[in-house]
mmCIF file with all atom_site columns, C-alpha atoms in Angstrom:
data_model
loop_
_atom_site.group_PDB
_atom_site.id
_atom_site.type_symbol
_atom_site.label_atom_id
_atom_site.label_alt_id
_atom_site.label_comp_id
_atom_site.label_asym_id
_atom_site.label_entity_id
_atom_site.label_seq_id
_atom_site.pdbx_PDB_ins_code
_atom_site.Cartn_x
_atom_site.Cartn_y
_atom_site.Cartn_z
_atom_site.occupancy
_atom_site.B_iso_or_equiv
_atom_site.pdbx_formal_charge
_atom_site.auth_seq_id
_atom_site.auth_comp_id
_atom_site.auth_asym_id
_atom_site.auth_atom_id
_atom_site.pdbx_PDB_model_num
ATOM 1   C CA . MET T 1 1   ? 0.000    0.000  0.000   1.00 45.00 ? 51  MET T CA 1
ATOM 2   C CA . ALA T 1 2   ? 1.194    3.320  -0.768  1.00 50.00 ? 52  ALA T CA 1
ATOM 3   C CA . GLN T 1 3   ? 1.260    6.130  1.594   1.00 59.00 ? 53  GLN T CA 1
ATOM 4   C CA . PHE T 1 4   ? -0.571   9.137  0.472   1.00 67.00 ? 54  PHE T CA 1
ATOM 5   C CA . PHE T 1 5   ? 0.426    11.366 3.340   1.00 70.00 ? 55  PHE T CA 1
ATOM 6   C CA . SER T 1 6   ? 3.645    11.669 5.178   1.00 82.00 ? 56  SER T CA 1
ATOM 7   C CA . PRO T 1 7   ? 3.700    10.919 8.900   1.00 80.00 ? 57  PRO T CA 1
ATOM 8   C CA . ALA T 1 8   ? 4.534    14.546 9.665   1.00 83.00 ? 58  ALA T CA 1
ATOM 9   C CA . LYS T 1 9   ? 1.573    15.632 7.649   1.00 84.00 ? 59  LYS T CA 1
ATOM 10  C CA . MET T 1 10  ? -0.615   13.105 9.429   1.00 84.00 ? 60  MET T CA 1
ATOM 11  C CA . GLN T 1 11  ? 0.623    14.299 12.738  1.00 87.00 ? 61  GLN T CA 1
ATOM 12  C CA . SER T 1 12  ? -0.078   17.888 11.747  1.00 88.00 ? 62  SER T CA 1
ATOM 13  C CA . ILE T 1 13  ? -3.605   16.890 10.619  1.00 88.00 ? 63  ILE T CA 1
ATOM 14  C CA . ARG T 1 14  ? -4.154   15.066 13.911  1.00 89.00 ? 64  ARG T CA 1
ATOM 15  C CA . LYS T 1 15  ? -3.011   18.153 15.787  1.00 91.00 ? 65  LYS T CA 1
ATOM 16  C CA . GLN T 1 16  ? -5.372   20.299 13.736  1.00 92.00 ? 66  GLN T CA 1
ATOM 17  C CA . VAL T 1 17  ? -8.264   17.879 14.333  1.00 92.00 ? 67  VAL T CA 1
ATOM 18  C CA . THR T 1 18  ? -7.434   17.730 18.043  1.00 94.00 ? 68  THR T CA 1
ATOM 19  C CA . ALA T 1 19  ? -7.166   21.530 18.170  1.00 92.00 ? 69  ALA T CA 1
ATOM 20  C CA . ALA T 1 20  ? -10.440  21.891 16.242  1.00 92.00 ? 70  ALA T CA 1
ATOM 21  C CA . GLU T 1 21  ? -12.072  19.396 18.573  1.00 94.00 ? 71  GLU T CA 1
ATOM 22  C CA . ALA T 1 22  ? -10.689  21.251 21.608  1.00 93.00 ? 72  ALA T CA 1
ATOM 23  C CA . ALA T 1 23  ? -11.876  24.555 20.111  1.00 93.00 ? 73  ALA T CA 1
ATOM 24  C CA . ARG T 1 24  ? -15.288  23.048 19.454  1.00 94.00 ? 74  ARG T CA 1
ATOM 25  C CA . LYS T 1 25  ? -15.411  21.732 23.053  1.00 94.00 ? 75  LYS T CA 1
ATOM 26  C CA . ASP T 1 26  ? -14.280  25.142 24.339  1.00 93.00 ? 76  ASP T CA 1
ATOM 27  C CA . GLU T 1 27  ? -16.920  26.818 22.194  1.00 94.00 ? 77  GLU T CA 1
ATOM 28  C CA . GLN T 1 28  ? -19.516  24.333 23.468  1.00 94.00 ? 78  GLN T CA 1
ATOM 29  C CA . ALA T 1 29  ? -18.396  25.012 27.062  1.00 93.00 ? 79  ALA T CA 1
ATOM 30  C CA . LEU T 1 30  ? -18.566  28.774 26.438  1.00 93.00 ? 80  LEU T CA 1
ATOM 31  C CA . LYS T 1 31  ? -22.087  28.410 25.005  1.00 92.00 ? 81  LYS T CA 1
ATOM 32  C CA . GLU T 1 32  ? -23.175  26.335 27.987  1.00 91.00 ? 82  GLU T CA 1
ATOM 33  C CA . ASP T 1 33  ? -21.519  28.815 30.341  1.00 90.00 ? 83  ASP T CA 1
ATOM 34  C CA . ALA T 1 34  ? -23.256  31.711 28.578  1.00 88.00 ? 84  ALA T CA 1
ATOM 35  C CA . LYS T 1 35  ? -26.521  29.775 28.788  1.00 88.00 ? 85  LYS T CA 1
ATOM 36  C CA . PHE T 1 36  ? -26.006  29.273 32.533  1.00 84.00 ? 86  PHE T CA 1
ATOM 37  C CA . GLN T 1 37  ? -25.028  32.920 32.860  1.00 85.00 ? 87  GLN T CA 1
ATOM 38  C CA . ARG T 1 38  ? -28.348  33.851 31.263  1.00 86.00 ? 88  ARG T CA 1
ATOM 39  C CA . THR T 1 39  ? -30.238  31.222 33.273  1.00 86.00 ? 89  THR T CA 1
ATOM 40  C CA . ILE T 1 40  ? -28.810  32.362 36.615  1.00 85.00 ? 90  ILE T CA 1
ATOM 41  C CA . PRO T 1 41  ? -30.233  35.911 36.318  1.00 85.00 ? 91  PRO T CA 1
ATOM 42  C CA . LYS T 1 42  ? -33.544  34.483 35.082  1.00 86.00 ? 92  LYS T CA 1
ATOM 43  C CA . GLU T 1 43  ? -33.706  32.159 38.068  1.00 88.00 ? 93  GLU T CA 1
ATOM 44  C CA . GLN T 1 44  ? -32.590  34.978 40.347  1.00 89.00 ? 94  GLN T CA 1
ATOM 45  C CA . LYS T 1 45  ? -35.261  37.212 38.826  1.00 90.00 ? 95  LYS T CA 1
ATOM 46  C CA . LYS T 1 46  ? -37.891  34.497 39.354  1.00 92.00 ? 96  LYS T CA 1
ATOM 47  C CA . ALA T 1 47  ? -36.737  34.072 42.950  1.00 93.00 ? 97  ALA T CA 1
ATOM 48  C CA . ASP T 1 48  ? -36.868  37.855 43.463  1.00 94.00 ? 98  ASP T CA 1
ATOM 49  C CA . ILE T 1 49  ? -40.389  37.983 42.005  1.00 96.00 ? 99  ILE T CA 1
ATOM 50  C CA . ILE T 1 50  ? -41.512  35.139 44.282  1.00 97.00 ? 100 ILE T CA 1
ATOM 51  C CA . LYS T 1 51  ? -39.902  36.897 47.250  1.00 97.00 ? 101 LYS T CA 1
ATOM 52  C CA . GLN T 1 52  ? -41.603  40.204 46.349  1.00 97.00 ? 102 GLN T CA 1
ATOM 53  C CA . ARG T 1 53  ? -44.950  38.440 46.000  1.00 97.00 ? 103 ARG T CA 1
ATOM 54  C CA . ALA T 1 54  ? -44.482  36.823 49.393  1.00 97.00 ? 104 ALA T CA 1
ATOM 55  C CA . GLU T 1 55  ? -43.593  40.221 50.906  1.00 97.00 ? 105 GLU T CA 1
ATOM 56  C CA . ARG T 1 56  ? -46.643  41.855 49.288  1.00 97.00 ? 106 ARG T CA 1
ATOM 57  C CA . ASP T 1 57  ? -48.877  39.027 50.502  1.00 97.00 ? 107 ASP T CA 1
ATOM 58  C CA . ALA T 1 58  ? -47.454  39.373 54.007  1.00 97.00 ? 108 ALA T CA 1
ATOM 59  C CA . ALA T 1 59  ? -48.005  43.150 53.867  1.00 97.00 ? 109 ALA T CA 1
ATOM 60  C CA . ARG T 1 60  ? -51.583  42.627 52.640  1.00 98.00 ? 110 ARG T CA 1
ATOM 61  C CA . GLN T 1 61  ? -52.229  40.135 55.423  1.00 98.00 ? 111 GLN T CA 1
ATOM 62  C CA . ALA T 1 62  ? -50.800  42.559 57.992  1.00 97.00 ? 112 ALA T CA 1
ATOM 63  C CA . VAL T 1 63  ? -52.990  45.387 56.649  1.00 98.00 ? 113 VAL T CA 1
ATOM 64  C CA . LYS T 1 64  ? -56.027  43.090 56.613  1.00 97.00 ? 114 LYS T CA 1
ATOM 65  C CA . LYS T 1 65  ? -55.344  41.984 60.184  1.00 98.00 ? 115 LYS T CA 1
ATOM 66  C CA . GLN T 1 66  ? -54.862  45.613 61.275  1.00 98.00 ? 116 GLN T CA 1
ATOM 67  C CA . ARG T 1 67  ? -58.157  46.597 59.619  1.00 97.00 ? 117 ARG T CA 1
ATOM 68  C CA . GLU T 1 68  ? -59.942  43.752 61.377  1.00 97.00 ? 118 GLU T CA 1
ATOM 69  C CA . MET T 1 69  ? -58.413  44.793 64.697  1.00 97.00 ? 119 MET T CA 1
ATOM 70  C CA . ASP T 1 70  ? -59.405  48.421 64.046  1.00 97.00 ? 120 ASP T CA 1
ATOM 71  C CA . LYS T 1 71  ? -62.920  47.302 63.145  1.00 97.00 ? 121 LYS T CA 1
ATOM 72  C CA . THR T 1 72  ? -63.153  45.196 66.302  1.00 97.00 ? 122 THR T CA 1
ATOM 73  C CA . THR T 1 73  ? -61.780  48.052 68.398  1.00 97.00 ? 123 THR T CA 1
ATOM 74  C CA . ARG T 1 74  ? -64.246  50.513 66.847  1.00 97.00 ? 124 ARG T CA 1
ATOM 75  C CA . ALA T 1 75  ? -67.135  48.109 67.420  1.00 97.00 ? 125 ALA T CA 1
ATOM 76  C CA . ALA T 1 76  ? -66.123  47.608 71.054  1.00 97.00 ? 126 ALA T CA 1
ATOM 77  C CA . GLN T 1 77  ? -65.729  51.357 71.550  1.00 97.00 ? 127 GLN T CA 1
ATOM 78  C CA . GLN T 1 78  ? -69.121  52.027 69.968  1.00 97.00 ? 128 GLN T CA 1
ATOM 79  C CA . GLN T 1 79  ? -70.677  49.356 72.193  1.00 97.00 ? 129 GLN T CA 1
ATOM 80  C CA . VAL T 1 80  ? -69.147  50.965 75.293  1.00 97.00 ? 130 VAL T CA 1
ATOM 81  C CA . GLU T 1 81  ? -70.333  54.413 74.166  1.00 97.00 ? 131 GLU T CA 1
ATOM 82  C CA . LYS T 1 82  ? -73.825  53.020 73.508  1.00 97.00 ? 132 LYS T CA 1
ATOM 83  C CA . GLU T 1 83  ? -73.924  51.429 76.950  1.00 97.00 ? 133 GLU T CA 1
ATOM 84  C CA . LEU T 1 84  ? -72.791  54.713 78.512  1.00 97.00 ? 134 LEU T CA 1
ATOM 85  C CA . ARG T 1 85  ? -75.464  56.628 76.575  1.00 97.00 ? 135 ARG T CA 1
ATOM 86  C CA . ASP T 1 86  ? -78.101  54.098 77.611  1.00 97.00 ? 136 ASP T CA 1
ATOM 87  C CA . ALA T 1 87  ? -76.983  54.282 81.242  1.00 96.00 ? 137 ALA T CA 1
ATOM 88  C CA . ARG T 1 88  ? -77.034  58.095 81.113  1.00 96.00 ? 138 ARG T CA 1
ATOM 89  C CA . LYS T 1 89  ? -80.503  58.082 79.527  1.00 96.00 ? 139 LYS T CA 1
ATOM 90  C CA . THR T 1 90  ? -81.713  55.613 82.141  1.00 96.00 ? 140 THR T CA 1
ATOM 91  C CA . GLN T 1 91  ? -80.274  57.797 84.911  1.00 96.00 ? 141 GLN T CA 1
ATOM 92  C CA . GLU T 1 92  ? -81.851  60.916 83.387  1.00 96.00 ? 142 GLU T CA 1
ATOM 93  C CA . GLN T 1 93  ? -85.176  59.084 83.092  1.00 95.00 ? 143 GLN T CA 1
ATOM 94  C CA . LYS T 1 94  ? -84.962  58.017 86.750  1.00 93.00 ? 144 LYS T CA 1
ATOM 95  C CA . GLU T 1 95  ? -84.166  61.586 87.780  1.00 94.00 ? 145 GLU T CA 1
ATOM 96  C CA . LYS T 1 96  ? -87.040  62.868 85.654  1.00 92.00 ? 146 LYS T CA 1
ATOM 97  C CA . GLU T 1 97  ? -89.411  60.324 87.186  1.00 92.00 ? 147 GLU T CA 1
ATOM 98  C CA . GLY T 1 98  ? -88.123  61.247 90.657  1.00 90.00 ? 148 GLY T CA 1
ATOM 99  C CA . ARG T 1 99  ? -88.780  64.936 90.019  1.00 92.00 ? 149 ARG T CA 1
ATOM 100 C CA . ALA T 1 100 ? -92.222  64.095 88.640  1.00 89.00 ? 150 ALA T CA 1
ATOM 101 C CA . ALA T 1 101 ? -92.944  61.962 91.707  1.00 89.00 ? 151 ALA T CA 1
ATOM 102 C CA . LEU T 1 102 ? -91.849  64.816 93.988  1.00 89.00 ? 152 LEU T CA 1
ATOM 103 C CA . ARG T 1 103 ? -94.058  67.262 92.077  1.00 90.00 ? 153 ARG T CA 1
ATOM 104 C CA . LEU T 1 104 ? -96.967  64.849 92.268  1.00 89.00 ? 154 LEU T CA 1
ATOM 105 C CA . GLN T 1 105 ? -96.397  64.255 95.986  1.00 90.00 ? 155 GLN T CA 1
ATOM 106 C CA . SER T 1 106 ? -96.172  67.986 96.589  1.00 89.00 ? 156 SER T CA 1
ATOM 107 C CA . ARG T 1 107 ? -99.339  68.546 94.580  1.00 87.00 ? 157 ARG T CA 1
ATOM 108 C CA . LEU T 1 108 ? -101.119 65.766 96.485  1.00 86.00 ? 158 LEU T CA 1
ATOM 109 C CA . GLU T 1 109 ? -100.018 67.199 99.820  1.00 87.00 ? 159 GLU T CA 1
ATOM 110 C CA . LYS T 1 110 ? -101.153 70.655 98.748  1.00 85.00 ? 160 LYS T CA 1
ATOM 111 C CA . THR T 1 111 ? -104.501 69.252 97.623  1.00 84.00 ? 161 THR T CA 1
ATOM 112 C CA . LYS T 1 112 ? -104.823 67.332 100.872 1.00 81.00 ? 162 LYS T CA 1
ATOM 113 C CA . VAL T 1 113 ? -104.115 70.467 102.884 1.00 77.00 ? 163 VAL T CA 1
ATOM 114 C CA . GLU T 1 114 ? -106.648 72.437 100.842 1.00 75.00 ? 164 GLU T CA 1
ATOM 115 C CA . GLU T 1 115 ? -109.260 69.730 101.302 1.00 72.00 ? 165 GLU T CA 1
ATOM 116 C CA . SER T 1 116 ? -108.610 69.551 105.027 1.00 72.00 ? 166 SER T CA 1
ATOM 117 C CA . GLU T 1 117 ? -108.900 73.340 105.273 1.00 66.00 ? 167 GLU T CA 1
ATOM 118 C CA . ASN T 1 118 ? -112.217 73.242 103.432 1.00 62.00 ? 168 ASN T CA 1
ATOM 119 C CA . HIS T 1 119 ? -113.665 70.638 105.830 1.00 58.00 ? 169 HIS T CA 1
ATOM 120 C CA . LEU T 1 120 ? -112.552 72.179 109.089 1.00 52.00 ? 170 LEU T CA 1
ATOM 121 C CA . PRO T 1 121 ? -115.504 74.091 110.602 1.00 50.00 ? 171 PRO T CA 1
ATOM 122 C CA . ASN T 1 122 ? -113.788 76.715 112.752 1.00 47.00 ? 172 ASN T CA 1
ATOM 123 C CA . ARG T 1 123 ? -110.441 77.539 111.292 1.00 50.00 ? 173 ARG T CA 1
ATOM 124 C CA . GLU T 1 124 ? -109.061 81.015 111.691 1.00 53.00 ? 174 GLU T CA 1
ATOM 125 C CA . GLY T 1 125 ? -109.144 81.680 108.005 1.00 54.00 ? 175 GLY T CA 1
ATOM 126 C CA . ARG T 1 126 ? -112.719 80.483 107.738 1.00 58.00 ? 176 ARG T CA 1
ATOM 127 C CA . HIS T 1 127 ? -115.834 81.842 109.444 1.00 58.00 ? 177 HIS T CA 1
ATOM 128 C CA . SER T 1 128 ? -118.382 79.600 111.073 1.00 64.00 ? 178 SER T CA 1
ATOM 129 C CA . ILE T 1 129 ? -121.914 79.401 109.758 1.00 67.00 ? 179 ILE T CA 1
ATOM 130 C CA . LEU T 1 130 ? -123.187 81.609 112.582 1.00 64.00 ? 180 LEU T CA 1
ATOM 131 C CA . GLN T 1 131 ? -120.588 84.209 111.812 1.00 63.00 ? 181 GLN T CA 1
ATOM 132 C CA . ARG T 1 132 ? -121.516 84.154 108.152 1.00 63.00 ? 182 ARG T CA 1
ATOM 133 C CA . VAL T 1 133 ? -125.208 84.483 108.905 1.00 59.00 ? 183 VAL T CA 1
ATOM 134 C CA . ALA T 1 134 ? -124.528 87.336 111.329 1.00 57.00 ? 184 ALA T CA 1
ATOM 135 C CA . LYS T 1 135 ? -122.381 89.042 108.824 1.00 59.00 ? 185 LYS T CA 1
ATOM 136 C CA . SER T 1 136 ? -124.996 88.650 106.152 1.00 59.00 ? 186 SER T CA 1
ATOM 137 C CA . ARG T 1 137 ? -127.638 90.228 108.463 1.00 57.00 ? 187 ARG T CA 1
ATOM 138 C CA . PHE T 1 138 ? -125.277 92.693 110.041 1.00 58.00 ? 188 PHE T CA 1
ATOM 139 C CA . ARG T 1 139 ? -125.741 91.238 113.475 1.00 55.00 ? 189 ARG T CA 1
ATOM 140 C CA . SER T 1 140 ? -123.314 89.963 115.978 1.00 59.00 ? 190 SER T CA 1
ATOM 141 C CA . PRO T 1 141 ? -123.102 86.229 116.579 1.00 58.00 ? 191 PRO T CA 1
ATOM 142 C CA . GLU T 1 142 ? -124.380 86.673 120.120 1.00 65.00 ? 192 GLU T CA 1
ATOM 143 C CA . MET T 1 143 ? -127.548 88.310 118.854 1.00 62.00 ? 193 MET T CA 1
ATOM 144 C CA . ILE T 1 144 ? -128.141 85.437 116.465 1.00 59.00 ? 194 ILE T CA 1
ATOM 145 C CA . LEU T 1 145 ? -127.727 82.909 119.279 1.00 65.00 ? 195 LEU T CA 1
ATOM 146 C CA . GLN T 1 146 ? -130.262 84.783 121.394 1.00 67.00 ? 196 GLN T CA 1
ATOM 147 C CA . SER T 1 147 ? -132.793 84.896 118.614 1.00 66.00 ? 197 SER T CA 1
ATOM 148 C CA . LEU T 1 148 ? -132.633 81.149 117.970 1.00 66.00 ? 198 LEU T CA 1
ATOM 149 C CA . PRO T 1 149 ? -135.310 79.093 119.761 1.00 63.00 ? 199 PRO T CA 1
ATOM 150 C CA . ILE T 1 150 ? -133.761 76.744 122.159 1.00 57.00 ? 200 ILE T CA 1
#
């Protein structure tokens, strides 16, 4: 068999093929590295987005919880204020009823006194029947007593 290529030439071709293969492997490694370099920021960006979402959700939950607490606090405060108003109204009503009872009692006592004055026969402020008759006839009570048949 005849040799078409010299061993030096074959060795040089092998070196070129090995170098080309090494270059291709280096290029492949560079492409993979570049791909990872692009993937790392994408993954980091995804992780950042997930983290931001979690932070926003936590903030929303905190705001929601605070609103609920505020609502509960307001409701409790309104209930206390309502109870205070009701107690004050009840107290005012009792005072009003007490004053009305005192007025009624005073009025009843006054009426009772007036009635008792009207039924007493010889009170200083009221003349007896004999005195009224004498006065109406311009006579003294003694004269009227003398004129009555006994």
